Short mmCIF file of N, CA and C in Angstrom, two decimals:
data_model
loop_
_atom_site.label_atom_id
_atom_site.label_comp_id
_atom_site.label_asym_id
_atom_site.label_seq_id
_atom_site.Cartn_x
_atom_site.Cartn_y
_atom_site.Cartn_z
N MET A 1 4.30 -12.78 7.64
CA MET A 1 3.69 -12.08 6.62
C MET A 1 4.60 -13.01 5.09
N LYS A 2 4.33 -13.23 4.57
CA LYS A 2 5.61 -13.38 2.94
C LYS A 2 5.42 -12.00 2.60
N THR A 3 6.66 -11.32 1.28
CA THR A 3 7.30 -10.55 0.68
C THR A 3 6.89 -10.92 -0.41
N PHE A 4 6.64 -10.49 -1.71
CA PHE A 4 7.13 -10.65 -3.10
C PHE A 4 7.69 -8.90 -3.94
N LEU A 5 8.78 -9.35 -4.62
CA LEU A 5 8.49 -7.42 -5.05
C LEU A 5 8.40 -8.18 -6.64
N ILE A 6 7.72 -8.02 -7.53
CA ILE A 6 7.02 -8.52 -8.74
C ILE A 6 8.43 -7.48 -9.17
N SER A 7 8.61 -8.09 -10.48
CA SER A 7 9.02 -7.70 -11.39
C SER A 7 9.14 -6.88 -12.55
N GLU A 8 8.09 -7.78 -12.92
CA GLU A 8 7.45 -6.54 -13.67
C GLU A 8 6.42 -5.46 -13.60
N ASN A 9 6.20 -4.11 -15.16
CA ASN A 9 5.76 -3.48 -14.51
C ASN A 9 4.15 -4.26 -14.97
N ILE A 10 2.81 -3.62 -14.03
CA ILE A 10 1.28 -4.10 -13.55
C ILE A 10 1.36 -2.23 -13.90
N LYS A 11 0.33 -2.39 -14.44
CA LYS A 11 -0.84 -1.28 -14.39
C LYS A 11 -1.72 -1.53 -13.67
N TYR A 12 -1.74 -0.88 -12.21
CA TYR A 12 -2.89 -0.25 -10.85
C TYR A 12 -4.11 -0.08 -11.77
N GLU A 13 -5.43 -1.55 -11.32
CA GLU A 13 -6.50 -0.46 -12.12
C GLU A 13 -7.52 -0.96 -10.88
N GLY A 14 -7.18 -0.86 -10.33
CA GLY A 14 -8.05 -1.79 -8.55
C GLY A 14 -9.14 -2.47 -8.87
N TRP A 15 -8.86 -2.80 -10.22
CA TRP A 15 -9.62 -4.88 -9.96
C TRP A 15 -8.42 -5.90 -9.17
N GLN A 16 -7.32 -4.96 -9.63
CA GLN A 16 -6.16 -6.03 -8.63
C GLN A 16 -6.36 -6.54 -7.31
N LEU A 17 -7.43 -5.71 -6.08
CA LEU A 17 -7.41 -5.47 -4.82
C LEU A 17 -8.73 -6.49 -4.83
N ALA A 18 -8.29 -7.71 -4.84
CA ALA A 18 -9.37 -9.06 -5.11
C ALA A 18 -8.92 -10.12 -3.88
N PRO A 19 -9.95 -10.83 -3.87
CA PRO A 19 -9.25 -11.71 -2.23
C PRO A 19 -8.25 -12.99 -3.16
N HIS A 20 -7.61 -13.42 -2.62
CA HIS A 20 -6.29 -14.21 -3.22
C HIS A 20 -5.63 -13.55 -4.85
N TRP A 21 -6.03 -12.70 -4.67
CA TRP A 21 -5.52 -11.79 -6.63
C TRP A 21 -4.09 -12.68 -6.26
N ILE A 22 -3.14 -11.83 -5.28
CA ILE A 22 -1.71 -12.74 -4.68
C ILE A 22 -1.15 -14.14 -5.10
N TYR A 23 -2.52 -14.39 -4.97
CA TYR A 23 -2.43 -16.58 -5.10
C TYR A 23 -2.11 -16.95 -6.20
N LYS A 24 -3.49 -16.47 -6.57
CA LYS A 24 -3.70 -17.01 -7.70
C LYS A 24 -2.63 -16.25 -8.67
N ASN A 25 -2.23 -14.70 -8.79
CA ASN A 25 -0.75 -14.39 -9.89
C ASN A 25 0.36 -14.90 -9.64
N PHE A 26 0.54 -15.36 -7.74
CA PHE A 26 2.26 -15.32 -8.14
C PHE A 26 2.71 -16.64 -6.59
N LYS A 27 1.35 -17.05 -6.62
CA LYS A 27 1.04 -18.79 -5.85
C LYS A 27 1.46 -18.45 -4.42
N ILE A 28 1.04 -17.33 -3.41
CA ILE A 28 1.77 -17.17 -2.10
C ILE A 28 0.57 -17.25 -1.69
N MET A 29 0.55 -18.11 -0.28
CA MET A 29 -0.57 -18.58 0.18
C MET A 29 -0.56 -17.96 1.42
N GLY A 30 -1.55 -17.15 2.33
CA GLY A 30 -1.99 -17.02 3.51
C GLY A 30 -1.47 -15.31 3.41
N ASP A 31 -1.17 -14.93 4.51
CA ASP A 31 -0.76 -13.11 4.19
C ASP A 31 0.29 -13.19 4.10
N ALA A 32 0.39 -12.04 3.18
CA ALA A 32 1.59 -11.48 2.25
C ALA A 32 1.22 -9.96 1.60
N ILE A 33 2.13 -9.57 1.59
CA ILE A 33 2.45 -8.56 0.85
C ILE A 33 3.08 -7.98 -0.39
N VAL A 34 2.80 -7.62 -1.18
CA VAL A 34 3.14 -7.79 -2.33
C VAL A 34 3.23 -6.04 -3.49
N ALA A 35 4.96 -6.01 -3.89
CA ALA A 35 4.63 -4.75 -4.34
C ALA A 35 5.29 -4.59 -5.89
N PHE A 36 4.42 -3.48 -6.69
CA PHE A 36 4.78 -3.31 -8.20
C PHE A 36 4.80 -2.09 -8.60
N LYS A 37 5.47 -1.73 -9.69
CA LYS A 37 5.76 -0.66 -9.79
C LYS A 37 5.03 -0.29 -11.45
N GLY A 38 4.47 1.23 -11.67
CA GLY A 38 4.21 1.29 -13.11
C GLY A 38 2.91 2.26 -12.95
N GLU A 39 2.32 2.57 -14.95
CA GLU A 39 1.26 3.31 -13.93
C GLU A 39 -0.26 3.17 -13.25
N CYS A 40 -0.75 3.25 -12.51
CA CYS A 40 -1.97 3.91 -11.57
C CYS A 40 -2.77 4.66 -12.56
N GLU A 41 -4.05 3.79 -12.39
CA GLU A 41 -4.85 4.26 -13.56
C GLU A 41 -6.75 4.23 -12.65
N VAL A 42 -7.51 4.70 -11.68
CA VAL A 42 -8.10 4.10 -10.94
C VAL A 42 -9.34 4.69 -11.21
N LYS A 43 -10.28 4.50 -12.18
CA LYS A 43 -11.28 4.53 -12.76
C LYS A 43 -13.13 4.34 -11.83
N LEU A 44 -13.85 5.68 -11.34
CA LEU A 44 -14.61 5.89 -10.77
C LEU A 44 -16.01 4.21 -10.79
N THR A 45 -15.43 3.16 -11.82
CA THR A 45 -16.07 2.11 -11.81
C THR A 45 -15.44 1.27 -10.98
N GLU A 46 -14.08 0.98 -10.68
CA GLU A 46 -13.67 0.58 -9.74
C GLU A 46 -13.22 1.06 -8.11
N MET A 47 -13.51 2.34 -8.15
CA MET A 47 -13.32 2.84 -6.88
C MET A 47 -13.81 1.51 -6.03
N VAL A 48 -12.61 1.39 -4.65
CA VAL A 48 -13.11 1.13 -3.59
C VAL A 48 -14.05 2.36 -2.33
N ASP A 49 -13.71 3.19 -2.31
CA ASP A 49 -13.69 3.88 -1.97
C ASP A 49 -14.90 5.32 -2.43
N ILE A 50 -15.68 4.86 -1.01
CA ILE A 50 -16.89 5.48 -1.83
C ILE A 50 -16.99 7.28 -1.68
N GLU A 51 -15.96 7.37 -0.66
CA GLU A 51 -16.13 8.80 -0.55
C GLU A 51 -15.14 9.54 -1.91
N ASP A 52 -14.56 8.86 -2.83
CA ASP A 52 -13.97 9.39 -4.25
C ASP A 52 -14.97 9.46 -5.13
N VAL A 53 -15.42 7.94 -5.01
CA VAL A 53 -16.73 7.94 -6.02
C VAL A 53 -18.10 9.15 -6.61
N VAL A 54 -18.07 9.90 -4.91
CA VAL A 54 -19.29 10.55 -4.39
C VAL A 54 -18.53 11.63 -5.00
N ASN A 55 -17.58 12.52 -4.29
CA ASN A 55 -16.37 13.29 -5.17
C ASN A 55 -16.15 13.31 -6.61
N ASN A 56 -16.44 12.23 -7.15
CA ASN A 56 -15.59 12.24 -8.50
C ASN A 56 -14.32 12.39 -8.85
N GLU A 57 -13.73 11.71 -7.73
CA GLU A 57 -12.09 12.04 -8.12
C GLU A 57 -11.39 10.05 -8.28
N PRO A 58 -11.40 10.26 -9.18
CA PRO A 58 -10.68 9.36 -10.06
C PRO A 58 -9.33 9.64 -10.04
N ILE A 59 -8.26 8.65 -9.76
CA ILE A 59 -6.66 8.25 -8.94
C ILE A 59 -6.52 7.81 -10.11
N TYR A 60 -4.96 8.96 -11.05
CA TYR A 60 -4.48 8.82 -11.41
C TYR A 60 -2.55 9.21 -11.64
N SER A 61 -1.49 8.03 -11.71
CA SER A 61 -0.51 7.78 -11.46
C SER A 61 0.36 7.76 -12.62
N LYS A 62 1.11 8.45 -13.12
CA LYS A 62 1.84 7.97 -14.73
C LYS A 62 3.23 6.70 -13.93
N ASN A 63 3.17 7.32 -12.67
CA ASN A 63 3.99 5.70 -12.69
C ASN A 63 3.68 5.69 -11.35
N MET A 64 3.47 4.14 -10.43
CA MET A 64 3.21 4.54 -9.29
C MET A 64 4.19 3.17 -8.28
N LEU A 65 4.86 3.07 -7.21
CA LEU A 65 5.00 1.86 -6.22
C LEU A 65 4.20 1.32 -5.29
N SER A 66 2.94 1.31 -5.92
CA SER A 66 1.49 -0.11 -5.33
C SER A 66 2.56 -1.41 -4.51
N PHE A 67 1.53 -1.21 -3.17
CA PHE A 67 1.85 -2.03 -2.28
C PHE A 67 0.14 -2.75 -2.25
N ILE A 68 0.52 -4.35 -2.39
CA ILE A 68 -0.66 -5.05 -2.54
C ILE A 68 -0.85 -6.16 -0.83
N THR A 69 -1.43 -6.46 -0.01
CA THR A 69 -2.32 -6.59 1.48
C THR A 69 -2.40 -7.63 1.45
N GLU A 70 -2.68 -9.05 1.72
CA GLU A 70 -4.02 -9.51 2.10
C GLU A 70 -3.81 -9.78 3.34
N GLN A 71 -4.83 -9.90 3.84
CA GLN A 71 -4.80 -10.85 5.32
C GLN A 71 -5.31 -11.63 5.91
N PHE A 72 -6.00 -12.77 6.35
CA PHE A 72 -6.94 -13.05 6.62
C PHE A 72 -6.91 -13.33 7.83
N ASN A 73 -8.05 -13.55 8.77
CA ASN A 73 -8.76 -13.98 9.74
C ASN A 73 -8.67 -12.43 10.46
N VAL A 74 -8.60 -11.67 10.08
CA VAL A 74 -9.06 -9.87 10.35
C VAL A 74 -10.40 -9.26 9.66
N ASP A 75 -10.98 -8.65 10.64
CA ASP A 75 -11.72 -7.71 10.56
C ASP A 75 -11.62 -6.67 10.19
N LEU A 76 -12.86 -5.78 9.69
CA LEU A 76 -12.15 -4.49 8.99
C LEU A 76 -11.78 -3.18 9.37
N VAL A 77 -12.59 -3.31 11.36
CA VAL A 77 -11.35 -2.24 11.61
C VAL A 77 -10.03 -2.51 11.70
N GLU A 78 -9.84 -3.82 12.59
CA GLU A 78 -8.14 -4.37 12.37
C GLU A 78 -6.73 -3.75 11.21
N GLY A 79 -7.83 -4.00 9.61
CA GLY A 79 -7.63 -3.38 8.33
C GLY A 79 -7.15 -2.91 8.24
N VAL A 80 -8.11 -1.64 8.68
CA VAL A 80 -7.80 -0.02 8.57
C VAL A 80 -5.78 -0.01 9.75
N PHE A 81 -6.27 -0.36 10.60
CA PHE A 81 -5.09 -0.17 11.59
C PHE A 81 -4.02 -0.69 11.60
N ARG A 82 -4.43 -1.87 11.06
CA ARG A 82 -2.95 -2.18 9.05
C ARG A 82 -2.58 -1.43 8.25
N GLN A 83 -4.03 -0.42 7.93
CA GLN A 83 -3.37 -0.05 7.03
C GLN A 83 -2.63 1.88 7.15
N ARG A 84 -2.95 1.61 8.47
CA ARG A 84 -2.18 2.89 9.08
C ARG A 84 -0.51 2.88 9.41
N LEU A 85 -0.60 1.80 9.63
CA LEU A 85 0.60 0.97 10.52
C LEU A 85 1.00 1.26 9.27
N LEU A 86 1.33 0.95 7.40
CA LEU A 86 1.78 1.08 6.63
C LEU A 86 2.02 2.33 6.22
N ILE A 87 0.82 2.55 6.31
CA ILE A 87 1.41 4.87 5.47
C ILE A 87 2.84 5.56 6.94
N CYS A 88 2.32 4.32 8.77
CA CYS A 88 3.22 5.26 9.51
C CYS A 88 4.45 4.59 8.67
N ILE A 89 4.82 3.57 8.45
CA ILE A 89 6.34 2.72 7.77
C ILE A 89 6.81 3.45 6.71
N ILE A 90 6.31 3.45 6.03
CA ILE A 90 6.54 4.77 5.26
C ILE A 90 7.06 6.38 5.14
N LYS A 91 6.14 6.21 6.28
CA LYS A 91 6.69 7.94 6.30
C LYS A 91 7.71 7.83 7.12
N GLU A 92 8.12 6.53 8.20
CA GLU A 92 9.43 6.48 8.72
C GLU A 92 10.47 6.65 7.75
N ALA A 93 10.25 5.14 6.23
CA ALA A 93 11.50 5.08 5.97
C ALA A 93 11.74 6.68 4.86
N LEU A 94 10.77 7.75 5.13
CA LEU A 94 10.80 8.10 4.30
C LEU A 94 11.69 8.98 4.96
N GLU A 95 11.75 9.57 6.61
CA GLU A 95 12.08 10.73 6.94
C GLU A 95 13.56 9.77 7.62
N LYS A 96 13.57 9.12 8.15
CA LYS A 96 14.76 8.69 7.96
C LYS A 96 16.20 9.14 6.99
N ARG A 97 15.42 9.17 5.86
CA ARG A 97 15.90 9.87 3.99
C ARG A 97 15.97 11.04 4.59
N GLY A 98 15.41 11.44 6.25
CA GLY A 98 16.03 13.23 5.65
C GLY A 98 14.47 14.04 5.31
N PHE A 99 13.78 12.79 4.86
CA PHE A 99 12.00 14.55 4.18
C PHE A 99 11.09 14.80 5.35
N ILE A 100 10.93 15.09 5.45
CA ILE A 100 10.26 16.05 5.79
C ILE A 100 8.75 15.66 5.95
N VAL A 101 7.78 15.13 6.73
CA VAL A 101 6.49 14.02 5.64
C VAL A 101 4.79 14.02 6.95
N SER A 102 4.10 14.43 5.82
CA SER A 102 3.13 15.32 7.26
C SER A 102 1.88 13.72 7.00
N ARG A 103 1.31 13.76 8.49
CA ARG A 103 0.02 12.38 7.30
C ARG A 103 -1.16 12.80 8.12
N ASN A 104 -1.57 12.52 7.02
CA ASN A 104 -3.79 13.11 7.57
C ASN A 104 -4.40 11.92 7.59
N GLY A 105 -4.77 10.95 7.86
CA GLY A 105 -4.84 9.58 8.06
C GLY A 105 -4.04 9.09 7.82
N ASP A 106 -4.64 8.18 6.11
CA ASP A 106 -4.36 7.10 5.28
C ASP A 106 -3.09 8.18 4.32
N ASP A 107 -2.87 9.03 4.48
CA ASP A 107 -2.47 10.15 2.88
C ASP A 107 -1.24 10.58 3.62
N LEU A 108 0.12 10.94 3.02
CA LEU A 108 0.80 11.10 3.21
C LEU A 108 1.58 12.86 2.28
N PHE A 109 2.29 14.04 2.64
CA PHE A 109 2.72 14.94 2.25
C PHE A 109 3.77 15.28 2.37
N VAL A 110 4.36 15.89 0.98
CA VAL A 110 6.14 16.19 1.39
C VAL A 110 5.80 17.77 0.56
N CYS A 111 5.82 19.14 0.96
CA CYS A 111 6.03 20.62 0.92
C CYS A 111 4.52 20.65 0.35
N GLY A 112 3.01 19.85 1.20
CA GLY A 112 1.81 20.17 0.57
C GLY A 112 0.93 19.39 -0.21
N LYS A 113 1.83 18.93 -0.58
CA LYS A 113 1.90 17.51 -1.89
C LYS A 113 1.90 16.86 -1.75
N LYS A 114 0.52 15.82 -2.22
CA LYS A 114 0.45 14.55 -2.40
C LYS A 114 0.69 13.35 -2.52
N LEU A 115 1.68 12.72 -1.43
CA LEU A 115 2.30 11.55 -1.73
C LEU A 115 2.30 10.51 -2.34
N THR A 116 0.21 9.23 -1.43
CA THR A 116 0.25 8.91 -1.48
C THR A 116 -1.37 7.95 -1.72
N VAL A 117 -1.60 7.34 -1.81
CA VAL A 117 -3.15 6.73 -2.23
C VAL A 117 -3.27 5.19 -1.57
N SER A 118 -4.72 5.27 -0.35
CA SER A 118 -4.43 4.31 0.19
C SER A 118 -5.65 3.30 0.23
N ILE A 119 -6.22 2.54 0.63
CA ILE A 119 -7.57 1.63 1.15
C ILE A 119 -7.47 0.86 1.77
N ALA A 120 -8.10 0.50 2.69
CA ALA A 120 -8.69 -0.81 3.10
C ALA A 120 -9.88 -1.38 2.97
N THR A 121 -10.06 -2.83 2.48
CA THR A 121 -11.63 -3.01 2.57
C THR A 121 -11.42 -4.13 3.02
N LYS A 122 -12.25 -4.51 3.03
CA LYS A 122 -12.69 -6.57 3.36
C LYS A 122 -13.15 -7.56 2.59
N SER A 123 -12.70 -8.57 2.31
CA SER A 123 -13.79 -9.75 1.14
C SER A 123 -14.16 -10.20 2.31
N LEU A 124 -14.76 -11.78 1.84
CA LEU A 124 -15.08 -12.44 2.52
C LEU A 124 -14.64 -12.96 3.96
N THR A 125 -13.17 -13.20 3.12
CA THR A 125 -12.26 -14.43 3.47
C THR A 125 -11.13 -13.15 4.03
N SER A 126 -10.99 -12.02 3.83
CA SER A 126 -9.87 -11.70 4.16
C SER A 126 -9.82 -10.02 4.42
N ILE A 127 -8.56 -9.30 4.76
CA ILE A 127 -8.71 -7.95 4.72
C ILE A 127 -7.51 -7.54 3.52
N LEU A 128 -8.68 -6.90 3.18
CA LEU A 128 -7.22 -6.31 1.67
C LEU A 128 -6.70 -4.60 1.56
N ILE A 129 -5.49 -4.30 1.30
CA ILE A 129 -5.19 -2.67 1.16
C ILE A 129 -3.55 -2.71 0.42
N HIS A 130 -4.64 -1.68 -0.82
CA HIS A 130 -3.52 -0.93 -1.86
C HIS A 130 -3.72 -0.30 -1.14
N THR A 131 -1.59 0.47 -0.88
CA THR A 131 -1.37 1.44 -0.94
C THR A 131 -0.24 2.46 -2.17
N GLY A 132 -0.34 3.24 -2.78
CA GLY A 132 0.45 3.54 -3.69
C GLY A 132 1.18 4.52 -3.52
N VAL A 133 2.49 5.01 -3.60
CA VAL A 133 3.44 6.18 -3.58
C VAL A 133 3.73 6.49 -5.05
N ASN A 134 3.36 7.73 -5.64
CA ASN A 134 3.42 8.08 -7.12
C ASN A 134 5.32 7.97 -6.35
N ILE A 135 6.01 7.80 -7.83
CA ILE A 135 7.25 7.35 -8.03
C ILE A 135 7.47 8.89 -9.11
N ASP A 136 6.71 9.25 -10.64
CA ASP A 136 5.99 9.57 -10.60
C ASP A 136 4.85 11.39 -10.19
N SER A 137 5.72 12.15 -10.01
CA SER A 137 4.18 13.31 -9.94
C SER A 137 3.45 13.76 -11.35
N GLU A 138 4.47 14.13 -12.10
CA GLU A 138 4.07 14.58 -13.68
C GLU A 138 2.21 14.07 -13.59
N GLY A 139 1.97 15.06 -14.21
CA GLY A 139 0.31 14.69 -15.47
C GLY A 139 -0.88 13.53 -13.90
N ALA A 140 0.27 13.85 -13.09
CA ALA A 140 -1.73 13.52 -11.12
C ALA A 140 -2.19 14.97 -11.86
N PRO A 141 -3.50 14.37 -11.34
CA PRO A 141 -5.37 15.51 -11.58
C PRO A 141 -5.70 16.30 -10.42
N ILE A 142 -4.02 15.49 -9.37
CA ILE A 142 -4.00 17.49 -8.53
C ILE A 142 -2.95 17.29 -7.80
N ALA A 143 -2.22 18.42 -7.34
CA ALA A 143 -0.55 19.30 -6.38
C ALA A 143 -0.17 17.78 -6.25
N ALA A 144 0.64 16.56 -6.67
CA ALA A 144 1.38 15.82 -5.79
C ALA A 144 2.91 15.29 -5.78
N CYS A 145 3.43 14.53 -5.55
CA CYS A 145 4.79 14.71 -5.04
C CYS A 145 4.86 12.93 -5.01
N GLY A 146 5.99 13.28 -6.44
CA GLY A 146 6.65 11.48 -6.57
C GLY A 146 8.45 11.21 -5.96
N LEU A 147 8.58 9.78 -5.09
CA LEU A 147 9.54 10.00 -5.31
C LEU A 147 11.15 10.32 -5.34
N THR A 148 11.50 9.43 -6.90
CA THR A 148 11.85 10.06 -7.95
C THR A 148 11.97 11.85 -8.69
N ASN A 149 11.23 12.53 -9.01
CA ASN A 149 11.07 13.08 -9.61
C ASN A 149 11.43 14.44 -8.39
N ASP A 150 10.49 14.09 -7.22
CA ASP A 150 10.66 15.05 -6.02
C ASP A 150 11.61 14.76 -5.14
N LEU A 151 11.36 13.69 -4.65
CA LEU A 151 12.84 13.18 -3.86
C LEU A 151 13.71 12.99 -4.20
N GLY A 152 13.87 12.18 -5.54
CA GLY A 152 15.37 11.86 -5.91
C GLY A 152 15.81 10.57 -5.67
N ILE A 153 14.92 9.61 -4.72
CA ILE A 153 14.68 8.42 -3.92
C ILE A 153 15.18 7.69 -6.10
N THR A 154 15.78 7.04 -5.89
CA THR A 154 15.97 6.60 -7.03
C THR A 154 15.81 4.75 -7.73
N ASP A 155 16.27 4.71 -6.09
CA ASP A 155 17.07 2.90 -6.33
C ASP A 155 15.10 2.38 -5.12
N ILE A 156 14.64 2.19 -6.35
CA ILE A 156 12.46 1.88 -5.75
C ILE A 156 12.70 0.70 -5.89
N ASP A 157 13.97 -0.36 -5.55
CA ASP A 157 13.16 -1.53 -5.43
C ASP A 157 13.85 -1.93 -3.65
N GLU A 158 14.66 -0.94 -3.99
CA GLU A 158 15.52 -1.07 -2.76
C GLU A 158 14.28 -0.18 -1.36
N PHE A 159 13.97 0.53 -1.30
CA PHE A 159 12.84 1.32 -0.83
C PHE A 159 10.86 0.07 -0.43
N ALA A 160 10.98 -0.08 -2.30
CA ALA A 160 9.97 -1.59 -1.42
C ALA A 160 10.33 -2.12 -0.60
N ASN A 161 11.39 -2.90 -1.12
CA ASN A 161 11.86 -4.49 -0.29
C ASN A 161 12.18 -3.56 1.40
N GLU A 162 12.57 -2.69 2.03
CA GLU A 162 12.21 -2.21 2.71
C GLU A 162 11.80 -2.42 3.95
N ILE A 163 10.23 -1.50 2.75
CA ILE A 163 9.42 -0.92 3.87
C ILE A 163 8.58 -2.35 2.93
N MET A 164 8.14 -3.60 2.80
CA MET A 164 7.61 -4.34 3.06
C MET A 164 8.14 -5.74 4.28
N GLN A 165 9.61 -5.59 3.75
CA GLN A 165 10.48 -5.85 5.43
C GLN A 165 10.11 -6.03 6.28
N LYS A 166 9.82 -4.91 6.51
CA LYS A 166 9.31 -3.79 7.92
C LYS A 166 7.82 -3.95 8.10
N TYR A 167 6.76 -4.07 7.06
CA TYR A 167 6.11 -3.88 6.93
C TYR A 167 5.44 -5.37 7.89
N SER A 168 6.13 -6.48 7.29
CA SER A 168 6.12 -7.95 7.71
C SER A 168 6.35 -8.21 9.20
N GLU A 169 8.15 -7.48 9.00
CA GLU A 169 8.43 -7.65 10.64
C GLU A 169 7.88 -7.43 11.83
N GLU A 170 7.09 -6.02 11.30
CA GLU A 170 5.72 -5.27 12.34
C GLU A 170 4.28 -5.95 12.57
N ILE A 171 4.33 -6.41 11.97
CA ILE A 171 2.11 -7.78 11.78
C ILE A 171 3.10 -9.84 12.86
N ASP A 172 4.67 -9.82 11.68
CA ASP A 172 4.61 -10.91 12.52
C ASP A 172 4.80 -10.94 14.23
N ASP A 173 5.67 -9.36 14.64
CA ASP A 173 6.04 -9.36 16.50
C ASP A 173 4.62 -9.11 16.67
N ILE A 174 3.44 -8.62 16.18
CA ILE A 174 2.16 -8.00 17.17
C ILE A 174 1.32 -9.32 16.88
N ILE A 175 1.49 -10.16 16.51
CA ILE A 175 1.05 -11.51 16.46
C ILE A 175 1.42 -11.80 17.39
N LEU A 176 2.54 -11.92 17.39
CA LEU A 176 3.72 -12.54 18.73
C LEU A 176 3.70 -11.90 19.70
N ALA A 177 2.93 -10.84 19.88
CA ALA A 177 3.43 -9.98 21.48
C ALA A 177 1.93 -10.85 21.64
N SER A 178 1.16 -11.64 21.06
CA SER A 178 0.27 -11.31 21.68
C SER A 178 -0.08 -12.36 22.49
N THR A 179 0.65 -13.61 22.33
CA THR A 179 0.72 -15.00 23.01
C THR A 179 1.20 -15.28 23.48
N LYS A 180 2.08 -13.85 24.62
CA LYS A 180 3.26 -13.75 25.65
C LYS A 180 2.50 -13.25 26.86
N VAL A 181 1.27 -12.12 26.78
CA VAL A 181 0.35 -12.03 28.04
C VAL A 181 -0.67 -13.25 28.42
N ARG A 182 -0.33 -12.71 30.08
CA ARG A 182 -1.05 -13.41 29.98
C ARG A 182 -2.89 -13.05 30.88
N GLY A 183 -3.89 -13.93 30.90
CA GLY A 183 -4.74 -13.34 30.24
C GLY A 183 -5.78 -12.84 31.64
N VAL A 184 -6.25 -11.25 32.07
CA VAL A 184 -6.66 -11.10 33.01
C VAL A 184 -7.90 -10.21 33.32
#
């Protein structure tokens, strides 16, 4: 799986969670994960998570670290497993830095405050995952936690690269592991 840290800030509005968005914008074909920083504002009209729409819960963050991954030849249930794997990798990276992090499904919390948003969906050709990690929690519509203003993590690029590298290695290793067993 390819990884790419996008240097320019991008406002994540939900429409970027689309087939071939990574390929069309960054010339990365095939399974990939990219990360970028920027404001996040997902209005109900762009929501993929129907539960959030029904509950009238748009998403907003003044500054968020966003990960988008597109993976091919994967069904939706496996895509949700991969989404949860990404969340667990983020949790491990924070715990390695000494933070106590709790996970509830695809959400991470620190001191009871929400740190992440995440969704997995399926297109005609791929699964798509967006996971956002608050950098700055100020102005969030719910009790939120941020990497920089609450946890003191200032090198967001290093953190993003670490997460992408571990995720890529884990996915590649899972695929490799599936090739070394004998069927029974």
